[in-house]
Amino acid sequence: MAKVAIDGIVREAQPDELLIDVLNRAGSTLPQVCYHPQLGPVQTCDTCMVEANGRLVRACATGVADGMQIATKSAKAAAAQVEAFDRILSNHLLYCTVCDNNNGNCTVHNTTKLLAIEHQKIPFRSKPYQVDNTNPFYRYDPDQCILCGRCVEACQNVEVNETLSINWEDPNPRVLWDGGSTIGESSCVSCGHCVTVCPCNALMEKTMLGHAGFLTSLKKSALSGMIEIVKGVEPETGYGSILQVSEAEESMREHRIRKTKTVCTYCGVGCSFDVWTKDRHILKVAPEHGPANGISTCVKGKFGWGHINSEDRLTTPLIREDGKFRQASWDEALALVASKLSELKSKSGPDSMAFISSSKCTNEESYLMQKLARAVIGTNNVDNCSRYCQSPATQGLFRTVGYGGDSGSISDMEKADLVVIIGSNTAESHPVIATRVKSSHKLDGQKLIVSDLREHEMARRADLFLHPKPATDLIWINAVSRYLLDKGLANTKFLNQWVNGLEEYQKSLEPFSLEAAAQLTGLSVRTIRTVAHMIAEAKSTCILWAMGVTQHTQGSDISTAISNLLLITGNYMRPGTGAYPLRGHNNVQGASDHGAMPNMLPGYQSVDDPEVRQRFETGWKVKLPSAKGLDNHEMVEAIHAGKLKAIYLIGEEMSIVDSNANYVGDAFAKLDLFVVQDIFFSNTCRYADVVLPGAPSLEKEGTFTSTERRIQRLYQVLEPLEGCRPDWRITQEVANRLGAGWHYQHPSEIMDEIASLTPMFAGVNYERLAGYKSLQWPVAADGTDEPLLYTKRFAFSDGKARLFPVSWIGPTDQPDFQFDLHLNNGRLLEHFHEGNLTYRTEGIREKTPDTFVEVSPELAEERGIQSGTWVQLVSRYGKVRVRALVTDRVQGRELYMPMNSVESPVNRLTSSHTDPVTNTPAYKETSVHMNVLAEVGESPLPRINSRFGHPTPQNGVEVERKWKRPDYAPPGNGLVQLQTKK
Ligand code: SF4
Ligand code: SF4
Ligand code: SF4
Ligand code: FES
């Protein structure tokens, strides 16, 4: 520890700490306009000047040293601070009372007060630029911009979208998008980082404007008049009394603006943030304290909340009668569901019914759904949509290391020496995880290997991009493993100490020579060898994968091969290492964790284990079925076979997200009873007999579990819309009408029950999850969690991992003469999956209005296609009509279709082939024929889509360029010791 004297009082500090952090910890009131702990030193504002050993320095850019003498309030320091802030005020009009940012957290307002500024020496000077309103979600007002550069730092080095810069050399510097485009036509992905960190009102969410303040909704002319009045009185009264008025207005706001913590409803990253609301109006999403994301979000979490107040929310139960739906009361609808389920149970037995929980719902809701199936109905026919994506990854980890979850945390991906991404378009599917990898790659020398069919953003950034032939990842992974073992580059010490099964595994690798692998994958021997050497040389490696791996007939085997490779290189058990199957939905991990699986009770406890069953039977006071139930895929087959008569499904758009959608729809049409619980009348509702209106995440309490096994609480932001009910309440009502006698008053009681029955969650309770606190399972009874798994042992009885041999079989569907093109599919940044939620946000719809099929430039030329040409894609299972987008993201005869369509869903084309181990559909093994239609429309992506922008990468805000301006001199009579950035 270093000892630092701050204004005469000695404090302890870490030797590598920034002085500003030590001062803040000591409770100092030092001004610091551009400093944000999550951005690090930006050094643009000069307000944090202190005297260190007699010299003026910026506290935000100075490391502590033992024995340092710091004066924060000396005459020299105080004068420099005021001078620096005076320059800031020359760039900003103080009209706080009529400003939507006057909410107690405006840095400019607070610093004016802190420094007791009464009059500014340098007058305000308007900048010769218009307000930019061209982004649907936020606006930039150059006149209010203090040029602190926080936004640039966030965009360049945290989000790493590299859109923003400041033209420091210009006589009138401002923030630029793509070096001078409008925001709307720039590469801005609307992630909102810049708006979140802006310390004043220069960047504001449009949902705040005219809504946050009492006087801010006035007409522009009235507002300008008021601003003029304020300016007029300032010379006489000074800022002190003007700020008093604005603070009175601000405290009135506190009574009507609610700030409630929630967890994002979209992807599995698990971003959490405060939602600011005024009545039902969502003012803004404010990320800051989330353990997974800090200040980060993507467009969906920051701005994609249009579904909450959408006019077409379901608000009343519906019953099908004579082929049409009619509105019904809750009482009637629930009575009908209960009586039909009861009737079927006695007539056809419990296994004639099945239950599908939602990975958009909470852990507590999934738990109740499987409890309803098992304890009330008496069947293990229960599943969730992890069947469609993540079950193979879970299987690969069960086989090799024991737990079916990411082996570490996002922070491990961040600190890894090497990240390997296989079959994951991370920048679009898990945007905030991608920011961490992009940032480490850009700033900290992390190496990146990407294997994918498409050259997406991560592929373009990679040090090495592999484009193997479709469905051949297992081959090159095994070839790398064999090469490492053959060449003595494996981690023998780790293998000897921690891993079983090496001999058999090594034998299984015999067919995977570099040459054979090169021939089958289309990669060169040199490329595969380079991968091997990069892994061998890296101090720590994380492998990230997603649906590009799992949605194959060998999804489980490829996942297993990945884990095997990590084991032979010793890339488990240490920070910065491990296996990261990136979970898609916000709570797809939690749905499986909490027992919505046909073979597992909560906590992955097998239904055929008598000891486990006994525990649940005692807890639930019922007899439980012991035979594995049907999974989603088997449910569809069982309906066609006449064995399954009823399904109760919550919040899944199964009729278009399951593969071979036409076949699934035909099955649903045959059901005697189909109950669908959702917040909108989805495509799946069209097949329902009863529709029950549930509540979205903002209208309920509960917990979600993210990809890093992180359990987080969401608090109720809004009352459920009249007529809707939180899903856990609905399930409880159904159960009670079937005689269950449940009495849960709050989801915390459900979690207490889960903890009492499930060793993996023994120490989970709502108190330990209060606010932004979180737990990463497994959680011991005393509340100890495991952010990094396997630090002491692997999760098998002998504590050792297991190498599990896998061989290559090949895909079920290959292009042939008739179906000559390979069709890949996946997610898109702006929309979540089919877009049932995200299309309800107007700005998202504006930027990304429709689906499309990506066609390579060479295929487009061969077939006479341009962006906007309508084509019909025909597979062995169905057809869709869609517009083409010509792009070099895809090559040759490989097509790509995002999933963002209810009208033309890609799953009309996919097959019913599955991974035999998990029954996960082989979505990625689809061959199609393309008919080019005569019609040519507009490009399916409008010019205002970020993909058409031109980013301007640079290292942060480049403050050195500001310091070189002829009119710049450090405040404090040139005594400043300038620091350069790290
Ligand atoms: S991408 Fe756009 S919204 Fe995100 S930080 Fe950059 S400029 Fe801001
Ligand atoms: S727009 Fe950017 S540079 Fe301007 S005040 Fe906001 S964060 Fe600072
Ligand atoms: S969609 Fe995912 S990355 Fe985006 S804000 Fe939500 S949790 Fe974060
Ligand atoms: S806080 Fe802005 S220069 Fe230090």
mmCIF file of C-alpha atoms and ligand atoms in Angstrom, residues 138 151 154-155 159 161-164 177 187-195, ligand 1:
data_model
loop_
_atom_site.group_PDB
_atom_site.id
_atom_site.type_symbol
_atom_site.label_atom_id
_atom_site.label_comp_id
_atom_site.label_asym_id
_atom_site.label_seq_id
_atom_site.Cartn_x
_atom_site.Cartn_y
_atom_site.Cartn_z
ATOM 1 C CA TYR A 138 -31.634 10.356 -29.203
ATOM 2 C CA CYS A 151 -19.295 10.001 -25.508
ATOM 3 C CA ALA A 154 -17.506 5.291 -24.756
ATOM 4 C CA CYS A 155 -18.192 4.788 -28.453
ATOM 5 C CA GLU A 159 -18.754 -0.060 -27.181
ATOM 6 C CA ASN A 161 -18.443 0.906 -32.612
ATOM 7 C CA GLU A 162 -15.984 3.673 -33.489
ATOM 8 C CA THR A 163 -18.555 6.121 -34.799
ATOM 9 C CA LEU A 164 -17.752 9.196 -32.744
ATOM 10 C CA TRP A 177 -20.653 10.891 -36.379
ATOM 11 C CA SER A 187 -22.664 3.753 -38.489
ATOM 12 C CA CYS A 188 -24.267 4.447 -35.088
ATOM 13 C CA VAL A 189 -25.928 1.270 -33.810
ATOM 14 C CA SER A 190 -28.000 3.180 -31.253
ATOM 15 C CA CYS A 191 -26.503 1.302 -28.350
ATOM 16 C CA GLY A 192 -26.901 4.410 -26.223
ATOM 17 C CA HIS A 193 -23.487 4.310 -24.502
ATOM 18 C CA CYS A 194 -22.809 7.913 -25.516
ATOM 19 C CA VAL A 195 -26.162 9.164 -24.247
HETATM 20 S S1 SF4 B 1 -22.758 3.534 -31.606
HETATM 21 FE FE1 SF4 B 1 -24.095 5.336 -31.645
HETATM 22 S S2 SF4 B 1 -25.287 5.209 -29.767
HETATM 23 FE FE2 SF4 B 1 -23.553 3.801 -29.544
HETATM 24 S S3 SF4 B 1 -21.997 5.028 -28.518
HETATM 25 FE FE3 SF4 B 1 -21.609 5.189 -30.709
HETATM 26 S S4 SF4 B 1 -22.699 7.025 -31.371
HETATM 27 FE FE4 SF4 B 1 -23.509 6.456 -29.364
#
